[in-house]
mmCIF file of C-alpha atoms and ligand atoms in Angstrom:
data_model
loop_
_atom_site.group_PDB
_atom_site.id
_atom_site.type_symbol
_atom_site.label_atom_id
_atom_site.label_comp_id
_atom_site.label_asym_id
_atom_site.label_seq_id
_atom_site.Cartn_x
_atom_site.Cartn_y
_atom_site.Cartn_z
ATOM 1 C CA MET A 575 82.124 96.393 69.787
ATOM 2 C CA SER A 576 81.845 96.133 65.501
ATOM 3 C CA ILE A 577 79.414 98.498 64.053
ATOM 4 C CA ASP A 578 78.961 96.364 60.848
ATOM 5 C CA ALA A 579 79.159 93.183 62.020
ATOM 6 C CA ILE A 580 76.477 90.392 60.253
ATOM 7 C CA GLY A 581 74.233 90.011 62.810
ATOM 8 C CA VAL A 582 72.662 85.944 63.453
ATOM 9 C CA PHE A 583 70.455 84.645 65.445
ATOM 10 C CA ASP A 584 68.236 81.325 66.405
ATOM 11 C CA SER A 585 66.541 79.917 69.084
ATOM 12 C CA GLY A 586 69.223 78.616 70.852
ATOM 13 C CA VAL A 587 72.887 77.110 69.354
ATOM 14 C CA GLY A 588 71.547 75.790 66.825
ATOM 15 C CA GLY A 589 72.193 79.086 65.059
ATOM 16 C CA ILE A 590 75.899 78.308 65.295
ATOM 17 C CA SER A 591 75.651 75.492 62.683
ATOM 18 C CA ILE A 592 75.107 78.485 59.804
ATOM 19 C CA TRP A 593 77.076 80.615 62.190
ATOM 20 C CA LYS A 594 79.830 78.853 61.110
ATOM 21 C CA GLU A 595 79.339 78.199 57.806
ATOM 22 C CA ILE A 596 79.597 82.476 57.060
ATOM 23 C CA VAL A 597 82.267 82.902 59.632
ATOM 24 C CA THR A 598 84.661 80.231 57.376
ATOM 25 C CA LEU A 599 82.964 81.566 54.294
ATOM 26 C CA LEU A 600 83.118 85.496 55.249
ATOM 27 C CA PRO A 601 86.428 84.802 56.955
ATOM 28 C CA ASN A 602 86.849 88.438 57.346
ATOM 29 C CA GLU A 603 84.156 89.403 58.841
ATOM 30 C CA ASN A 604 83.078 90.382 61.957
ATOM 31 C CA THR A 605 79.748 88.712 63.642
ATOM 32 C CA ILE A 606 77.403 89.024 66.359
ATOM 33 C CA TYR A 607 75.523 85.955 67.085
ATOM 34 C CA LEU A 608 72.481 85.335 69.797
ATOM 35 C CA ALA A 609 70.913 82.545 71.244
ATOM 36 C CA ASP A 610 67.494 82.587 73.125
ATOM 37 C CA SER A 611 67.973 80.457 74.771
ATOM 38 C CA LYS A 612 66.245 81.346 77.296
ATOM 39 C CA ASN A 613 63.144 81.229 75.421
ATOM 40 C CA ALA A 614 63.923 78.067 73.333
ATOM 41 C CA PRO A 615 62.560 76.526 71.689
ATOM 42 C CA TYR A 616 60.408 78.268 68.827
ATOM 43 C CA GLY A 617 59.356 75.574 67.571
ATOM 44 C CA GLN A 618 56.208 75.166 69.575
ATOM 45 C CA LYS A 619 54.525 78.859 69.999
ATOM 46 C CA SER A 620 52.294 80.543 67.713
ATOM 47 C CA LYS A 621 53.442 82.834 64.622
ATOM 48 C CA GLN A 622 52.521 86.219 66.181
ATOM 49 C CA GLU A 623 54.611 84.804 69.533
ATOM 50 C CA ILE A 624 57.917 84.064 67.262
ATOM 51 C CA ILE A 625 57.721 87.321 65.352
ATOM 52 C CA ASP A 626 57.628 89.041 69.050
ATOM 53 C CA LEU A 627 60.706 87.260 69.510
ATOM 54 C CA CYS A 628 62.489 88.133 66.568
ATOM 55 C CA ILE A 629 61.983 91.392 66.421
ATOM 56 C CA LYS A 630 63.115 91.488 70.379
ATOM 57 C CA ASN A 631 66.477 89.950 68.937
ATOM 58 C CA THR A 632 66.910 91.951 65.469
ATOM 59 C CA GLU A 633 66.516 95.596 67.296
ATOM 60 C CA TYR A 634 69.418 93.794 69.727
ATOM 61 C CA LEU A 635 71.682 93.276 66.791
ATOM 62 C CA LEU A 636 70.532 96.874 65.255
ATOM 63 C CA ASN A 637 71.468 98.525 68.888
ATOM 64 C CA LYS A 638 74.796 97.190 68.268
ATOM 65 C CA GLY A 639 75.456 98.030 64.424
ATOM 66 C CA CYS A 640 74.127 94.956 62.130
ATOM 67 C CA LYS A 641 74.582 95.859 59.109
ATOM 68 C CA ILE A 642 72.420 92.470 57.821
ATOM 69 C CA ILE A 643 70.515 89.682 59.359
ATOM 70 C CA VAL A 644 70.838 86.304 59.614
ATOM 71 C CA VAL A 645 68.037 84.262 60.377
ATOM 72 C CA ALA A 646 70.028 81.407 61.381
ATOM 73 C CA CYS A 647 66.298 78.977 62.372
ATOM 74 C CA ASN A 648 63.516 77.425 59.797
ATOM 75 C CA THR A 649 62.017 78.546 62.183
ATOM 76 C CA ALA A 650 61.706 81.879 62.298
ATOM 77 C CA THR A 651 62.141 81.994 58.978
ATOM 78 C CA THR A 652 59.134 81.121 58.102
ATOM 79 C CA ASN A 653 56.236 82.359 60.556
ATOM 80 C CA ALA A 654 58.346 86.257 60.489
ATOM 81 C CA ILE A 655 60.885 87.067 57.647
ATOM 82 C CA ASN A 656 58.261 88.830 55.730
ATOM 83 C CA TYR A 657 57.444 90.600 58.698
ATOM 84 C CA LEU A 658 61.286 91.891 59.477
ATOM 85 C CA ARG A 659 61.211 92.760 55.764
ATOM 86 C CA ASP A 660 58.521 94.488 55.758
ATOM 87 C CA ASN A 661 59.466 96.835 58.552
ATOM 88 C CA TYR A 662 63.314 97.010 58.904
ATOM 89 C CA ASP A 663 65.212 98.921 56.677
ATOM 90 C CA VAL A 664 68.843 95.944 56.846
ATOM 91 C CA PRO A 665 68.717 92.693 54.287
ATOM 92 C CA PHE A 666 67.231 89.361 56.659
ATOM 93 C CA ILE A 667 68.459 86.461 55.051
ATOM 94 C CA GLY A 668 66.508 83.488 56.693
ATOM 95 C CA ILE A 669 66.872 80.066 56.494
ATOM 96 C CA GLU A 670 64.657 77.316 54.906
ATOM 97 C CA PRO A 671 64.305 73.822 54.376
ATOM 98 C CA ALA A 672 66.237 72.970 51.026
ATOM 99 C CA ILE A 673 63.372 70.917 49.738
ATOM 100 C CA LYS A 674 63.687 71.456 46.081
ATOM 101 C CA PRO A 675 67.226 69.548 46.375
ATOM 102 C CA ALA A 676 65.815 67.396 47.422
ATOM 103 C CA ALA A 677 63.097 67.122 45.250
ATOM 104 C CA LEU A 678 64.702 67.049 42.080
ATOM 105 C CA GLN A 679 67.461 64.829 43.136
ATOM 106 C CA THR A 680 65.292 61.227 45.073
ATOM 107 C CA ARG A 681 65.195 58.213 42.607
ATOM 108 C CA THR A 682 62.622 56.919 45.269
ATOM 109 C CA LYS A 683 60.469 60.166 44.959
ATOM 110 C CA TYR A 684 59.730 60.153 48.775
ATOM 111 C CA ILE A 685 61.660 62.663 50.538
ATOM 112 C CA GLY A 686 61.374 62.959 54.368
ATOM 113 C CA ILE A 687 61.999 66.141 56.193
ATOM 114 C CA LEU A 688 62.534 67.107 59.287
ATOM 115 C CA ALA A 689 61.619 70.036 60.988
ATOM 116 C CA THR A 690 60.162 71.761 64.662
ATOM 117 C CA LYS A 691 55.951 71.918 64.349
ATOM 118 C CA GLY A 692 56.161 75.826 63.618
ATOM 119 C CA THR A 693 58.311 75.240 60.992
ATOM 120 C CA LEU A 694 55.890 72.796 59.047
ATOM 121 C CA ASN A 695 52.709 74.153 60.268
ATOM 122 C CA SER A 696 54.076 77.652 58.598
ATOM 123 C CA ALA A 697 52.550 79.421 55.034
ATOM 124 C CA LEU A 698 55.586 80.049 53.578
ATOM 125 C CA PHE A 699 57.169 75.576 53.857
ATOM 126 C CA ALA A 700 52.583 75.471 52.337
ATOM 127 C CA THR A 701 53.428 77.876 49.959
ATOM 128 C CA THR A 702 57.773 76.009 49.027
ATOM 129 C CA THR A 703 56.064 71.831 49.060
ATOM 130 C CA SER A 704 53.452 73.317 46.827
ATOM 131 C CA LYS A 705 55.479 73.869 44.770
ATOM 132 C CA ILE A 706 57.115 70.634 44.149
ATOM 133 C CA SER A 707 56.589 68.064 41.132
ATOM 134 C CA ASP A 708 53.429 65.941 42.471
ATOM 135 C CA LYS A 709 55.192 63.331 41.071
ATOM 136 C CA VAL A 710 57.338 63.644 45.051
ATOM 137 C CA LYS A 711 56.456 62.665 48.198
ATOM 138 C CA ILE A 712 57.048 64.405 51.180
ATOM 139 C CA ILE A 713 56.789 62.919 54.646
ATOM 140 C CA GLU A 714 57.005 65.553 57.076
ATOM 141 C CA GLN A 715 58.185 64.453 60.957
ATOM 142 C CA ILE A 716 58.372 66.120 63.772
ATOM 143 C CA GLY A 717 61.153 66.860 66.116
ATOM 144 C CA GLU A 718 60.219 67.744 69.260
ATOM 145 C CA GLY A 719 62.174 67.067 71.893
ATOM 146 C CA LEU A 720 65.364 67.077 70.272
ATOM 147 C CA VAL A 721 65.951 70.940 70.525
ATOM 148 C CA PRO A 722 65.224 70.854 74.224
ATOM 149 C CA LEU A 723 67.976 68.002 74.217
ATOM 150 C CA ILE A 724 70.206 69.848 72.158
ATOM 151 C CA GLU A 725 70.117 73.005 74.286
ATOM 152 C CA LEU A 726 71.138 70.835 77.465
ATOM 153 C CA GLY A 727 73.909 69.895 75.524
ATOM 154 C CA LYS A 728 72.266 66.445 75.359
ATOM 155 C CA ILE A 729 73.279 65.272 72.562
ATOM 156 C CA ASP A 730 74.993 61.427 72.793
ATOM 157 C CA THR A 731 72.958 61.205 75.148
ATOM 158 C CA LYS A 732 70.403 57.700 75.764
ATOM 159 C CA GLU A 733 67.197 60.482 74.919
ATOM 160 C CA MET A 734 68.305 61.428 72.449
ATOM 161 C CA ASP A 735 68.611 57.748 70.499
ATOM 162 C CA VAL A 736 65.804 56.636 71.743
ATOM 163 C CA LEU A 737 64.345 60.040 70.017
ATOM 164 C CA LEU A 738 65.699 59.897 66.630
ATOM 165 C CA ASN A 739 65.565 57.030 66.189
ATOM 166 C CA LYS A 740 62.263 56.926 66.372
ATOM 167 C CA TYR A 741 61.749 59.750 63.949
ATOM 168 C CA ILE A 742 64.322 58.349 61.526
ATOM 169 C CA GLN A 743 62.416 55.027 61.254
ATOM 170 C CA ASN A 744 58.777 56.383 61.341
ATOM 171 C CA LEU A 745 60.214 58.664 57.668
ATOM 172 C CA LEU A 746 62.558 55.527 56.215
ATOM 173 C CA ASN A 747 59.755 52.815 56.621
ATOM 174 C CA LYS A 748 58.382 55.534 54.037
ATOM 175 C CA ASN A 749 60.998 54.541 51.527
ATOM 176 C CA ILE A 750 62.519 57.989 51.158
ATOM 177 C CA ASP A 751 65.705 58.678 49.599
ATOM 178 C CA TYR A 752 66.420 61.936 51.071
ATOM 179 C CA LEU A 753 65.746 63.022 54.442
ATOM 180 C CA VAL A 754 66.278 67.259 54.312
ATOM 181 C CA LEU A 755 66.623 69.036 57.710
ATOM 182 C CA GLY A 756 64.695 71.526 58.512
ATOM 183 C CA CYS A 757 65.633 72.735 61.567
ATOM 184 C CA SER A 758 69.384 74.548 62.208
ATOM 185 C CA HIS A 759 69.740 73.030 65.680
ATOM 186 C CA TYR A 760 69.861 69.198 63.880
ATOM 187 C CA PRO A 761 73.341 69.183 61.459
ATOM 188 C CA PHE A 762 74.871 68.653 65.189
ATOM 189 C CA LEU A 763 73.014 64.820 65.104
ATOM 190 C CA ILE A 764 74.061 64.814 61.205
ATOM 191 C CA PRO A 765 77.123 61.847 62.457
ATOM 192 C CA LYS A 766 74.406 60.114 64.560
ATOM 193 C CA ILE A 767 71.753 60.347 61.651
ATOM 194 C CA LYS A 768 74.357 58.990 59.528
ATOM 195 C CA LYS A 769 74.742 56.392 61.664
ATOM 196 C CA ILE A 770 71.081 55.364 61.618
ATOM 197 C CA VAL A 771 70.060 55.909 58.008
ATOM 198 C CA GLY A 772 73.937 54.295 56.429
ATOM 199 C CA ASP A 773 74.294 55.192 52.895
ATOM 200 C CA LYS A 774 71.094 54.287 51.814
ATOM 201 C CA VAL A 775 70.146 58.098 52.299
ATOM 202 C CA LYS A 776 71.261 61.559 51.464
ATOM 203 C CA ILE A 777 71.503 64.274 53.635
ATOM 204 C CA ILE A 778 70.705 67.262 53.123
ATOM 205 C CA ASP A 779 70.255 71.019 55.169
ATOM 206 C CA SER A 780 71.475 74.412 54.577
ATOM 207 C CA GLY A 781 74.143 75.629 56.263
ATOM 208 C CA GLU A 782 75.429 76.049 53.220
ATOM 209 C CA ALA A 783 73.232 77.721 50.923
ATOM 210 C CA VAL A 784 72.516 79.735 54.064
ATOM 211 C CA ALA A 785 75.942 81.238 53.790
ATOM 212 C CA LYS A 786 77.136 81.383 49.718
ATOM 213 C CA GLN A 787 73.530 83.633 49.663
ATOM 214 C CA THR A 788 75.051 86.015 52.138
ATOM 215 C CA LYS A 789 77.824 87.142 50.251
ATOM 216 C CA SER A 790 76.165 87.164 47.732
ATOM 217 C CA VAL A 791 73.127 90.237 49.622
ATOM 218 C CA LEU A 792 76.562 91.527 50.674
ATOM 219 C CA LEU A 793 77.916 91.618 47.842
ATOM 220 C CA LYS A 794 75.388 93.114 46.260
ATOM 221 C CA ASN A 795 73.989 95.263 48.457
ATOM 222 C CA GLU A 796 78.019 96.768 48.444
ATOM 223 C CA LEU A 797 78.469 96.007 52.083
ATOM 224 C CA LEU A 798 81.094 93.580 52.426
ATOM 225 C CA LYS A 799 84.559 93.956 54.670
ATOM 226 C CA LEU A 800 87.532 94.496 51.938
ATOM 227 C CA SER A 801 90.060 94.120 54.264
ATOM 228 C CA ASN A 802 92.068 91.123 54.904
ATOM 229 C CA LYS A 803 91.872 92.088 58.467
ATOM 230 C CA ILE A 804 90.491 88.495 60.593
ATOM 231 C CA GLY A 805 87.231 89.171 61.862
ATOM 232 C CA ASN A 806 85.878 89.342 65.882
ATOM 233 C CA HIS A 807 83.103 87.148 66.613
ATOM 234 C CA GLN A 808 80.854 88.113 69.884
ATOM 235 C CA LEU A 809 78.687 85.536 70.993
ATOM 236 C CA PHE A 810 75.990 85.718 73.796
ATOM 237 C CA SER A 811 73.298 83.604 75.068
ATOM 238 C CA ASN A 812 70.887 84.881 77.799
ATOM 239 C CA LEU A 813 70.705 80.944 78.924
ATOM 240 C CA ASN A 814 73.545 78.959 79.354
ATOM 241 C CA GLN A 815 76.564 80.018 78.065
ATOM 242 C CA LYS A 816 78.853 77.281 78.688
ATOM 243 C CA ILE A 817 76.185 75.530 76.696
ATOM 244 C CA MET A 818 77.927 77.112 73.586
ATOM 245 C CA THR A 819 81.569 76.609 74.636
ATOM 246 C CA GLN A 820 80.726 72.452 73.633
ATOM 247 C CA PHE A 821 79.764 73.388 69.767
ATOM 248 C CA VAL A 822 82.201 76.588 68.692
ATOM 249 C CA THR A 823 85.651 75.128 67.573
ATOM 250 C CA ILE A 824 86.578 78.501 65.885
ATOM 251 C CA LYS A 825 89.519 81.308 67.220
ATOM 252 C CA HIS A 826 88.719 84.610 67.125
ATOM 253 C CA THR A 827 85.401 84.959 68.911
ATOM 254 C CA THR A 828 83.919 85.805 72.243
ATOM 255 C CA ILE A 829 81.471 84.196 74.389
ATOM 256 C CA ASN A 830 79.101 85.721 77.179
ATOM 257 C CA PHE A 831 75.912 86.208 79.080
ATOM 258 C CA LEU A 832 73.737 88.356 78.076
ATOM 259 C CA ASP A 833 70.457 88.987 79.614
ATOM 260 C CA PHE A 834 68.561 90.059 76.237
HETATM 261 N N1 LIG B 2220 66.955 75.739 65.409
HETATM 262 C C1 LIG B 2220 65.542 75.949 65.313
HETATM 263 C C2 LIG B 2220 65.192 75.752 63.766
HETATM 264 O O1 LIG B 2220 65.453 76.103 62.796
HETATM 265 C C3 LIG B 2220 64.185 76.395 65.857
HETATM 266 C C4 LIG B 2220 64.196 75.297 67.101
HETATM 267 C C5 LIG B 2220 62.884 75.627 67.565
HETATM 268 O O2 LIG B 2220 63.476 76.799 68.706
HETATM 269 O O3 LIG B 2220 62.107 75.518 67.928
HETATM 270 O O4 LIG B 2220 63.593 75.391 63.234
#
């Protein structure tokens, strides 16, 4: 069992999009990933419910000896990261919608954000958007129903196409030229979204930035693994570990069921 791993959690399989970036950037690190699919989606829950689930996930990862925790979920970050940072000693890395780079680059002055209700209604998201110039309009779209379909592995389905077309069309109607993906589940939909938006709209997600931030915090805290040995990766789901396998292509990875 690893005692120096990077712990990563999400409400389900979405954070695997972030985990992949971390493993690619830091191939020698061991990782432990928790998919709390049993409790997905977090996006419809109250702030207190989200904090309680984040405490449970954090304690599980700390008991496994994790040295840093990546909250690979926008909904959990925007609702619970301040609580986690105030109550535990390890460093926490969060993920927030990448509004700022989109706002700096937009030409039409309209940027779209697709995220959960929990993220869009959070105080942290309100603080982030309040720092954006008044000249840029942020068009919010809740991606209701997308996470449950991804959790069931139903990406290439009619149901998914119908929902996604409706949400993206709402944003295109507002003349957006940047689309920020504000949920770690959504990068799995990028090929589909690209087909809808063509090359008119640039899609931004935060996975690579989170991996870079993880590296820099590990370095700063002298926690970066120095060995050249390739890391091993343990992924746990408390619902359906079989579905996880379709999202994971990295070697040295074990996927198991665990009732956390
Ligand atoms: N992957 C999540 C996020 O980034 C959570 C989605 C959900 O559970 O509603 O927001």
